[in-house]
XYZ file of C-alpha atoms in Angstrom:
637
model
C -40.712 -6.797 -79.475
C -40.065 -6.570 -75.838
C -42.707 -6.654 -73.089
C -41.382 -4.691 -70.020
C -43.856 -3.319 -67.613
C -44.942 -6.090 -64.880
C -45.710 -6.105 -61.342
C -45.576 -8.970 -58.890
C -46.451 -9.605 -55.422
C -46.351 -11.161 -51.912
C -43.679 -13.450 -50.915
C -42.006 -16.659 -52.122
C -38.637 -18.264 -51.533
C -37.369 -20.289 -54.298
C -35.490 -23.660 -53.635
C -34.174 -26.260 -55.630
C -34.538 -30.089 -56.163
C -31.976 -32.666 -55.445
C -31.875 -35.860 -57.617
C -29.038 -38.777 -57.328
C -27.977 -40.939 -60.010
C -25.206 -43.201 -60.517
C -24.133 -44.577 -64.206
C -21.883 -47.067 -65.689
C -18.931 -44.768 -65.464
C -19.644 -42.853 -62.412
C -20.496 -44.027 -59.072
C -21.228 -42.166 -55.716
C -18.751 -42.486 -53.044
C -18.549 -41.292 -49.875
C -17.149 -37.608 -49.478
C -13.354 -37.329 -49.543
C -10.927 -34.276 -48.804
C -7.687 -35.718 -49.773
C -6.989 -33.139 -51.756
C -9.490 -30.491 -51.061
C -8.168 -27.110 -49.308
C -11.106 -26.680 -47.100
C -13.348 -29.296 -45.809
C -16.437 -27.001 -45.966
C -16.185 -27.252 -49.612
C -19.240 -29.172 -51.074
C -19.946 -30.899 -53.999
C -20.364 -34.903 -54.581
C -17.424 -37.317 -55.101
C -17.621 -40.272 -57.669
C -15.305 -43.245 -58.611
C -15.067 -43.434 -62.195
C -14.429 -46.230 -64.136
C -11.392 -45.244 -66.093
C -11.312 -48.056 -68.640
C -14.913 -47.228 -69.713
C -13.999 -43.049 -69.684
C -11.112 -43.713 -71.846
C -13.290 -45.846 -74.149
C -15.556 -43.345 -74.318
C -13.308 -40.350 -75.342
C -11.432 -42.615 -77.371
C -14.302 -42.773 -79.932
C -14.596 -39.186 -80.151
C -14.207 -37.699 -83.373
C -11.834 -34.584 -84.317
C -13.732 -31.465 -84.008
C -14.827 -29.903 -87.181
C -14.283 -32.905 -89.474
C -17.499 -34.814 -89.089
C -20.589 -34.719 -87.164
C -20.268 -35.359 -83.054
C -21.779 -38.906 -82.419
C -19.607 -40.161 -79.759
C -21.101 -39.769 -76.362
C -19.860 -39.428 -72.741
C -21.440 -39.852 -69.301
C -20.657 -36.716 -67.080
C -21.649 -35.883 -63.224
C -23.011 -32.451 -63.232
C -25.102 -31.020 -60.298
C -26.453 -32.745 -57.150
C -25.506 -36.378 -57.698
C -27.168 -36.105 -61.389
C -25.418 -37.707 -64.299
C -26.077 -36.398 -68.006
C -24.924 -37.603 -71.489
C -22.692 -35.314 -74.004
C -21.887 -35.462 -77.283
C -18.066 -35.382 -77.419
C -15.464 -33.978 -79.776
C -11.606 -33.897 -79.537
C -10.763 -30.521 -79.711
C -6.857 -29.786 -79.719
C -5.416 -26.793 -78.043
C -1.649 -27.952 -78.673
C 0.523 -27.396 -81.508
C 0.818 -30.437 -83.495
C 4.351 -31.149 -82.748
C 3.438 -30.229 -78.767
C 0.577 -32.801 -78.913
C 3.330 -35.442 -80.552
C 5.398 -34.840 -77.085
C 2.542 -35.627 -75.207
C 0.253 -38.118 -76.852
C -1.445 -38.943 -73.517
C -2.808 -35.651 -72.861
C -5.982 -34.781 -74.850
C -8.734 -32.092 -75.058
C -12.032 -32.318 -75.752
C -15.412 -30.218 -76.425
C -18.764 -31.441 -75.290
C -22.293 -30.510 -75.873
C -25.220 -31.644 -73.876
C -27.742 -34.456 -75.129
C -30.034 -34.511 -72.009
C -29.771 -30.728 -71.607
C -29.078 -28.906 -75.022
C -28.253 -25.603 -73.272
C -25.130 -27.503 -71.613
C -21.617 -27.250 -73.025
C -18.238 -27.699 -71.903
C -14.496 -28.457 -72.219
C -12.579 -31.743 -70.929
C -8.872 -32.640 -70.479
C -7.346 -35.752 -69.984
C -3.666 -36.881 -69.016
C -1.840 -39.218 -67.053
C -2.599 -37.078 -63.765
C -6.729 -37.338 -64.353
C -9.526 -35.697 -65.729
C -10.869 -32.247 -65.452
C -14.146 -31.133 -66.845
C -15.987 -28.067 -66.708
C -19.770 -27.747 -68.011
C -21.860 -24.439 -68.184
C -25.369 -24.385 -68.540
C -28.441 -21.843 -67.648
C -28.387 -23.032 -63.840
C -24.606 -22.430 -63.406
C -21.328 -23.631 -63.934
C -20.103 -26.744 -62.842
C -16.665 -28.592 -62.512
C -14.945 -32.300 -62.430
C -11.418 -32.279 -60.537
C -9.087 -35.071 -59.114
C -9.285 -35.568 -55.672
C -7.363 -39.056 -55.069
C -6.638 -41.886 -57.583
C -9.794 -42.357 -59.553
C -12.238 -40.315 -57.083
C -13.260 -37.166 -58.633
C -15.212 -33.837 -56.868
C -18.165 -33.069 -58.994
C -19.398 -29.157 -57.965
C -20.746 -26.072 -58.535
C -19.798 -22.535 -58.677
C -21.658 -21.455 -55.583
C -20.152 -24.154 -53.724
C -16.412 -22.771 -53.502
C -15.069 -21.058 -50.692
C -14.937 -17.181 -51.166
C -12.327 -15.644 -53.340
C -9.126 -14.745 -51.682
C -7.718 -11.114 -51.881
C -6.312 -10.716 -55.498
C -4.305 -7.770 -56.610
C -4.799 -7.242 -60.563
C -2.481 -4.337 -61.990
C -3.155 -2.987 -65.693
C -0.523 -1.214 -67.829
C -1.413 0.703 -70.646
C 0.764 1.146 -73.899
C 0.693 2.802 -76.998
C 0.084 0.706 -80.545
C 3.101 1.190 -82.418
C 2.573 -0.100 -85.630
C 5.769 -0.630 -87.941
C 6.626 1.767 -90.861
C 4.641 0.821 -94.080
C 2.327 -1.539 -92.006
C -1.307 -0.244 -91.760
C -3.785 -2.015 -89.421
C -6.868 -3.770 -91.395
C -10.310 -3.107 -90.227
C -13.522 -4.838 -90.516
C -17.201 -3.708 -89.301
C -17.806 -6.789 -87.091
C -16.519 -10.113 -86.231
C -16.648 -12.475 -89.260
C -19.708 -15.286 -88.959
C -18.773 -18.620 -89.171
C -15.053 -18.230 -88.293
C -12.790 -18.868 -85.138
C -9.631 -16.696 -84.616
C -6.752 -18.570 -83.419
C -3.990 -17.062 -81.360
C -0.554 -18.913 -80.708
C -0.317 -18.668 -76.827
C 2.954 -19.158 -74.963
C 2.687 -19.918 -71.362
C 5.979 -20.116 -69.403
C 5.993 -20.926 -65.751
C 8.424 -20.253 -62.918
C 10.114 -22.453 -60.778
C 7.927 -21.886 -57.771
C 4.869 -22.715 -60.094
C 6.443 -26.191 -61.367
C 7.437 -27.251 -57.883
C 4.053 -26.586 -56.545
C 2.486 -28.706 -59.290
C 5.299 -31.371 -58.978
C 7.341 -31.706 -62.155
C 7.563 -30.058 -65.708
C 5.455 -32.623 -67.427
C 2.766 -32.138 -64.790
C 2.745 -28.612 -65.023
C 2.499 -28.917 -68.768
C -0.689 -31.015 -68.050
C -2.153 -28.340 -65.648
C -1.526 -25.724 -68.104
C -3.254 -27.546 -70.639
C -6.294 -28.043 -68.295
C -6.270 -24.585 -67.056
C -6.212 -23.237 -71.121
C -8.834 -25.963 -71.930
C -11.393 -24.041 -69.701
C -10.139 -20.654 -70.474
C -10.923 -21.609 -74.039
C -14.434 -22.541 -73.387
C -15.557 -19.079 -72.705
C -13.122 -17.650 -74.859
C -14.578 -19.309 -77.903
C -18.255 -19.040 -76.675
C -18.174 -15.364 -76.098
C -15.621 -13.999 -78.652
C -14.614 -16.192 -81.129
C -11.096 -16.755 -80.048
C -9.357 -19.731 -79.816
C -6.058 -20.010 -77.782
C -3.388 -22.990 -79.104
C 0.081 -23.433 -77.261
C 2.860 -23.009 -79.181
C 4.873 -25.910 -80.560
C 7.844 -26.073 -77.726
C 5.724 -24.485 -75.199
C 7.394 -26.956 -72.598
C 10.794 -24.880 -73.352
C 9.261 -22.058 -71.128
C 9.109 -24.143 -67.697
C 11.832 -22.745 -65.416
C 14.054 -25.375 -63.837
C 17.382 -24.761 -62.471
C 18.225 -21.908 -64.462
C 17.420 -23.146 -67.715
C 15.635 -19.789 -69.010
C 17.833 -16.573 -69.857
C 16.551 -14.354 -66.880
C 15.265 -15.861 -63.745
C 11.544 -14.866 -62.785
C 11.093 -13.018 -59.737
C 8.236 -14.952 -58.375
C 6.852 -12.714 -56.013
C 7.385 -9.662 -58.084
C 4.613 -9.405 -60.845
C 5.367 -6.113 -62.330
C 9.217 -7.370 -62.862
C 8.060 -10.745 -64.277
C 6.399 -8.612 -66.838
C 9.610 -7.494 -68.370
C 11.306 -10.855 -67.526
C 8.736 -13.001 -69.706
C 9.015 -10.788 -72.610
C 12.475 -11.595 -72.825
C 12.357 -15.243 -71.936
C 9.915 -15.992 -74.659
C 11.579 -13.748 -77.279
C 14.980 -15.597 -76.459
C 13.362 -19.119 -76.395
C 10.612 -18.807 -78.986
C 11.328 -15.825 -81.109
C 9.017 -12.910 -81.271
C 7.464 -13.795 -84.543
C 6.489 -17.500 -83.381
C 3.733 -16.592 -80.844
C 0.964 -13.909 -80.558
C 0.402 -13.714 -76.854
C 2.731 -14.641 -74.040
C 1.393 -15.069 -70.255
C 3.580 -16.587 -67.169
C 2.319 -18.762 -64.299
C 3.742 -18.084 -61.070
C 2.744 -18.441 -57.327
C 3.201 -14.772 -56.024
C 0.549 -13.395 -53.744
C 0.866 -14.888 -50.462
C -2.438 -13.847 -48.674
C -4.216 -14.487 -51.969
C -3.210 -13.860 -55.672
C -1.199 -11.416 -57.782
C -1.808 -10.343 -61.663
C -0.928 -7.761 -64.093
C -0.780 -7.121 -67.750
C -0.469 -4.720 -70.556
C -4.038 -3.753 -71.968
C -4.448 -4.430 -75.657
C -0.797 -6.120 -76.086
C -2.106 -9.489 -78.054
C 0.142 -9.475 -81.455
C 1.576 -5.896 -80.712
C 4.731 -5.157 -83.103
C 6.357 -2.133 -82.458
C 9.349 -0.441 -84.473
C 11.651 -0.681 -81.154
C 12.582 -4.103 -79.597
C 12.304 -2.136 -76.181
C 8.553 -1.633 -76.868
C 7.807 -5.006 -77.118
C 5.139 -6.136 -74.735
C 2.715 -8.770 -76.067
C 4.204 -11.292 -73.736
C 3.222 -8.582 -70.808
C 0.952 -10.914 -69.012
C 1.085 -12.346 -65.365
C -0.829 -14.598 -62.947
C 0.269 -15.643 -59.687
C -1.519 -17.566 -56.885
C 0.065 -19.733 -54.009
C -2.419 -22.381 -54.905
C -2.395 -22.250 -58.658
C -5.019 -24.809 -59.770
C -8.908 -25.232 -59.909
C -11.806 -22.745 -61.179
C -10.712 -19.863 -58.951
C -7.312 -19.681 -60.669
C -8.231 -20.434 -64.109
C -11.196 -18.691 -64.550
C -11.362 -15.594 -62.163
C -7.440 -14.725 -62.517
C -5.911 -16.554 -65.491
C -8.941 -15.597 -67.834
C -9.171 -11.975 -66.191
C -5.639 -11.435 -66.756
C -5.689 -12.757 -70.410
C -8.602 -10.634 -70.903
C -6.581 -7.641 -70.275
C -4.180 -8.675 -72.793
C -7.289 -8.979 -75.618
C -7.949 -5.026 -74.165
C -10.524 -5.997 -71.658
C -11.124 -3.843 -68.810
C -12.289 -3.801 -65.557
C -16.166 -3.827 -65.499
C -16.850 -3.190 -61.749
C -18.511 -0.012 -60.417
C -17.730 -0.567 -56.679
C -14.984 1.418 -54.740
C -14.689 -0.651 -51.426
C -11.595 -3.274 -50.856
C -9.713 -4.169 -53.826
C -12.228 -2.060 -56.121
C -10.631 1.079 -54.230
C -8.604 3.493 -56.589
C -6.964 2.819 -59.632
C -8.320 -0.051 -61.061
C -11.771 1.126 -61.576
C -12.261 2.188 -65.270
C -15.037 4.624 -65.283
C -16.015 3.855 -69.007
C -16.241 0.492 -68.194
C -18.039 0.233 -65.102
C -21.163 -1.438 -66.163
C -21.478 -3.932 -63.105
C -22.913 -2.895 -59.807
C -20.455 -3.609 -56.875
C -17.552 -5.751 -57.462
C -19.474 -7.273 -60.514
C -19.799 -11.076 -61.493
C -18.475 -11.172 -65.031
C -14.492 -12.382 -65.938
C -13.507 -8.757 -66.293
C -15.123 -7.784 -62.524
C -13.357 -8.105 -59.230
C -16.035 -10.451 -58.178
C -15.515 -11.722 -54.067
C -12.641 -9.031 -53.574
C -14.444 -5.807 -53.076
C -15.326 -6.282 -49.409
C -18.932 -4.897 -48.584
C -19.683 -4.204 -52.042
C -19.298 -7.912 -53.229
C -22.024 -9.389 -55.046
C -20.768 -13.083 -55.539
C -18.060 -14.590 -54.389
C -16.495 -15.855 -57.612
C -17.098 -14.504 -61.308
C -19.162 -16.380 -63.443
C -17.875 -18.287 -66.520
C -18.894 -15.391 -69.062
C -18.008 -11.915 -70.445
C -20.093 -8.806 -69.818
C -21.314 -7.384 -73.504
C -19.179 -4.353 -72.871
C -16.051 -6.600 -72.784
C -17.210 -8.882 -75.806
C -17.606 -5.315 -77.877
C -14.504 -3.693 -76.282
C -12.572 -7.129 -77.301
C -14.162 -7.390 -80.728
C -13.127 -3.972 -81.597
C -9.633 -4.796 -80.744
C -9.716 -8.219 -82.554
C -11.454 -6.823 -85.757
C -10.881 -3.228 -86.201
C -7.562 -2.976 -85.425
C -6.992 -6.105 -87.720
C -5.370 -8.392 -85.286
C -6.788 -11.549 -86.814
C -5.016 -9.936 -90.224
C -1.710 -9.312 -88.930
C -0.577 -12.340 -87.022
C -2.316 -15.168 -85.448
C -2.522 -18.958 -86.355
C -5.210 -17.986 -88.804
C -9.009 -18.636 -88.579
C -10.925 -21.769 -88.866
C -13.790 -21.705 -90.655
C -16.801 -23.089 -88.724
C -20.201 -24.869 -90.439
C -21.940 -22.366 -88.427
C -24.291 -19.281 -88.725
C -24.249 -16.676 -85.912
C -27.783 -16.042 -84.268
C -30.025 -13.105 -85.306
C -32.214 -11.248 -82.976
C -34.840 -9.244 -83.941
C -34.795 -5.444 -83.180
C -36.374 -4.095 -79.923
C -38.415 -0.988 -79.324
C -37.408 1.484 -76.613
C -40.024 2.476 -74.027
C -41.160 4.681 -71.215
C -41.234 3.070 -67.899
C -42.619 4.358 -64.047
C -40.313 4.548 -61.262
C -39.926 1.915 -59.022
C -41.417 -0.800 -60.874
C -40.573 -4.190 -61.812
C -40.240 -5.030 -65.593
C -39.511 -7.750 -68.044
C -37.458 -7.718 -71.136
C -37.926 -10.246 -73.934
C -36.008 -10.636 -76.873
C -36.537 -12.829 -79.776
C -33.921 -14.795 -81.051
C -33.527 -16.998 -84.318
C -30.548 -19.864 -85.607
C -30.123 -20.997 -89.146
C -28.376 -24.006 -87.502
C -31.067 -25.129 -85.014
C -28.530 -24.487 -82.453
C -30.194 -24.241 -78.562
C -29.622 -20.530 -78.088
C -29.268 -18.685 -74.740
C -29.894 -14.997 -73.987
C -28.113 -12.882 -71.398
C -28.785 -9.000 -70.592
C -26.347 -6.750 -69.641
C -26.818 -3.140 -68.330
C -24.613 -0.880 -70.232
C -24.538 2.231 -68.005
C -21.012 3.256 -66.987
C -21.617 6.226 -64.052
C -20.787 7.463 -60.721
C -18.832 4.985 -58.399
C -20.584 3.186 -55.511
C -19.449 2.631 -52.183
C -20.103 0.228 -49.225
C -22.596 2.770 -48.123
C -24.292 3.558 -51.055
C -24.054 -0.136 -53.172
C -27.713 -0.445 -54.888
C -28.144 3.567 -54.889
C -29.568 4.955 -57.868
C -27.538 8.025 -58.599
C -28.992 8.632 -62.304
C -26.149 7.515 -64.221
C -24.965 4.274 -62.644
C -25.633 0.555 -63.671
C -28.319 -0.979 -61.250
C -28.930 -4.515 -62.161
C -25.940 -7.285 -62.573
C -25.284 -9.825 -65.213
C -26.542 -13.480 -65.188
C -25.005 -16.349 -67.268
C -26.932 -16.985 -70.348
C -30.553 -18.329 -70.120
C -32.564 -20.782 -72.279
C -35.338 -18.243 -71.316
C -35.827 -15.314 -73.773
C -37.049 -13.129 -71.226
C -35.620 -11.666 -67.926
C -36.874 -10.260 -64.707
C -36.182 -7.225 -63.645
C -35.341 -7.414 -60.667
C -35.373 -11.379 -60.449
C -38.758 -12.981 -59.881
C -37.780 -14.870 -56.603
C -36.765 -11.569 -54.951
C -39.881 -9.330 -56.563
C -41.941 -11.893 -54.946
C -40.779 -11.179 -51.344
C -40.880 -7.703 -52.100
C -37.155 -7.547 -50.770
C -34.657 -6.255 -53.249
C -30.692 -7.121 -53.032
C -28.138 -4.423 -53.853
C -27.270 -6.026 -57.140
C -30.785 -5.263 -58.422
C -32.540 -2.258 -57.317
C -34.840 -0.134 -59.389
C -34.808 3.196 -60.858
C -36.457 5.839 -58.402
C -35.733 8.957 -60.455
C -36.095 10.001 -64.112
C -33.134 8.628 -66.241
C -32.017 6.454 -68.969
C -31.558 2.620 -68.515
C -29.355 1.029 -71.586
C -29.545 -2.864 -71.708
C -28.047 -4.774 -74.436
C -29.297 -8.745 -75.099
C -26.224 -11.256 -76.114
C -27.673 -14.518 -77.736
C -25.247 -17.379 -77.943
C -25.290 -20.393 -79.945
C -22.738 -21.961 -77.988
C -20.653 -22.538 -81.405
C -18.543 -18.971 -81.416
C -21.730 -17.205 -82.658
C -23.203 -14.581 -80.819
C -26.158 -11.809 -82.075
C -27.022 -8.711 -79.709
C -29.293 -5.677 -79.712
C -29.822 -2.600 -77.677
C -32.712 -1.227 -76.237
C -33.556 1.966 -74.229
C -35.826 2.393 -71.238
C -36.495 6.074 -70.384
C -37.692 6.322 -66.420
C -40.563 8.628 -65.982
C -40.204 10.112 -62.387
C -43.802 11.588 -62.209
C -45.346 8.100 -62.774
C -45.232 5.129 -60.406
C -44.635 2.973 -58.145
C -47.193 1.248 -60.152
C -47.891 -1.820 -57.783
C -50.881 -3.934 -56.664
C -52.937 -2.451 -53.352
C -55.242 -5.610 -52.490
C -53.980 -9.302 -51.384
C -50.570 -7.850 -49.656
C -50.604 -10.522 -47.361
C -51.174 -14.653 -47.561
C -54.820 -14.891 -47.953
C -57.001 -18.234 -48.641
C -59.209 -17.295 -51.681
C -62.344 -19.692 -51.847
C -64.692 -17.311 -54.447
C -64.741 -17.718 -57.905
C -64.589 -14.222 -58.885
C -62.612 -11.587 -56.877
C -61.720 -7.989 -57.199
C -58.105 -6.554 -57.458
C -56.804 -2.862 -56.927
C -53.712 -1.444 -58.015
C -52.092 2.046 -57.738
C -52.376 3.489 -61.539
C -49.744 6.394 -60.147
C -49.909 8.395 -63.488
C -48.957 5.110 -65.764
C -52.065 6.059 -67.908
C -51.218 9.036 -69.164
C -48.055 10.095 -70.982
C -45.222 9.470 -71.095
C -45.946 6.101 -70.155
C -49.206 5.987 -71.814
C -50.261 2.499 -70.229
C -54.286 2.558 -71.149
C -54.936 -0.901 -70.771
C -53.424 -3.726 -68.361
C -53.447 -7.388 -68.642
C -53.975 -9.580 -65.347
C -52.865 -13.195 -64.798
C -52.195 -15.851 -62.205
C -48.674 -17.242 -61.185
C -49.116 -20.665 -59.661
C -46.063 -22.918 -58.222
C -45.206 -26.233 -57.852
C -44.922 -27.652 -54.553
C -41.252 -27.597 -54.424
C -41.333 -23.660 -55.458
C -38.743 -24.148 -58.664
C -41.152 -23.682 -61.498
C -44.667 -21.678 -62.500
C -47.097 -21.329 -64.987
C -49.049 -18.338 -66.052
C -52.738 -18.466 -66.590
C -54.262 -15.410 -68.059
C -57.322 -13.842 -66.227
C -58.274 -11.258 -68.185
C -56.888 -8.938 -71.168
C -57.068 -5.598 -72.226
C -58.667 -4.104 -69.093
C -58.968 -0.294 -68.505
C -56.107 1.177 -66.368
C -58.117 2.605 -63.585
C -56.792 0.780 -60.476
C -59.361 -1.864 -60.088
C -60.739 -4.932 -61.885
C -62.865 -8.461 -61.340
C -61.318 -11.511 -62.323
C -62.507 -15.100 -62.515
C -60.070 -17.644 -61.105
C -59.453 -21.107 -62.536
C -61.157 -24.233 -61.171
C -58.021 -25.497 -59.280
C -56.211 -25.245 -56.078
C -52.602 -23.916 -55.153
C -51.095 -22.632 -52.071
C -48.382 -20.532 -53.709
C -50.162 -18.341 -56.214
C -49.433 -14.781 -56.649
C -51.340 -12.179 -59.073
C -49.154 -10.441 -61.814
C -50.496 -7.030 -63.753
C -48.147 -5.750 -66.579
C -49.176 -3.402 -69.390
C -51.116 -5.072 -72.333
C -49.039 -3.365 -75.577
């Protein structure tokens, strides 16, 4: 069930703590910038014991064959080193893996933090890691010989300009073939798609040589797979002779027009069909270095496994991603995962209209995210004054998940093509059905969900607003037009509740434009997605109806910092018609939030319950002292 009405007051600035640690494998060293593109980039630098690291990885069992019992130590955030179970998780076809025996890929799961998961790749040119938990996404990348940079998503520089084009097409099935349909994603299975990734001469040159380019492509797809497997139940596997698609000195039938992404759509189709064979792959993509001032990408929407009657209509290799510096998370996640998302039918999810968000890129039916948005199919960091984050978070919006699920399930893409399904020993999480509510305008609220997992997996929760409405601009970002999304998405969290807006901003009475309260009568549609980290998801929808004739429901006493030494105090609040229909909140609960000295955590003490919602009450304070306490009043039901 969902408890939605709450008010918090006064100011609080949340901060984080920093802890440093060394391990037997990783030791902190002085900051280095040998391979960093910007000396303002932050993070922690480590020297790795390469022999010990390889020994830890060599003991990893093969994914799915037995329980993961091997462990590895990895740096995550702020100098902290944590333990993870590790399994070998190949993303290359067997014959391609045989050509490159020194390149391995792995799946990890947190031991110290069960909500953490990620992917690793190891090869002759170094080690790459991606770890996601409820606090963010963290990366480990080479800096120099045996020196690695561990950094968080937030420590990266703002995204450079990126031009993303999408091309629609009609799905044309061969005569006599009907697409199979299924009601929903199959539980306990992972869909495998055969991926062909080509590369331009310029890309190979920037990376170094064909072998290094192959290793870099594997690092990119390893990270893409972490998100696709967790959110979509999709695994991308590089085809057997993928290394034949790396352009060097005219070895491919058609030379790539590296600076013309639109031209490369057709060129890539011709090259992959000629070198690999049309029936030997499901999705094709090409990496380049186009976009002198940032990046460049274009893709046919919903083109995976496309099998038209006419050869000239083939587009399943129609995906291009280019960037002058085609390495690292900004390229892998913000760009590559985004363009491949289009090929799986994902549409843009931002609702802004500034900068790169202006014009055709906005998709009105999928414009679920305020401003530039923050998920993979958004335009995070490239929409000028409407940017709400600098980089995309490593997650798909619930609307994107639904759209891609429909494409892969109902259109039968898992039946008509692909490398087959991998049966997983996993049950998807279940979510209790929630109730709909009436809420007052301009009043913070809390949404709560109850999820369960038969496998006892550590499940996470993410709430996404599902309202696609009127576009905003640089001037109107955060405005309530009555139909547009007001609340941004956040990475999946361990907590089964979310404050709207975030508690930190509510306590300061200062709201940002990515989380704004409704100020008129309207509907707010939300979806909670519960992930188990093993390709299983559950979800539930709920509707909040905002009443313009009630609210704001807010505390009117203690509106400034005040020292209280009394056992009992009187609290007042503005009922604002919340006690009558349609909100009908006849009773309230009053609690005290007390924060730790570093302002990172809080505890809640219930002071009184089921008090008549008449605007005043006397409460008894606990026998303790705290310099960072806040009152909260919420509806009892």
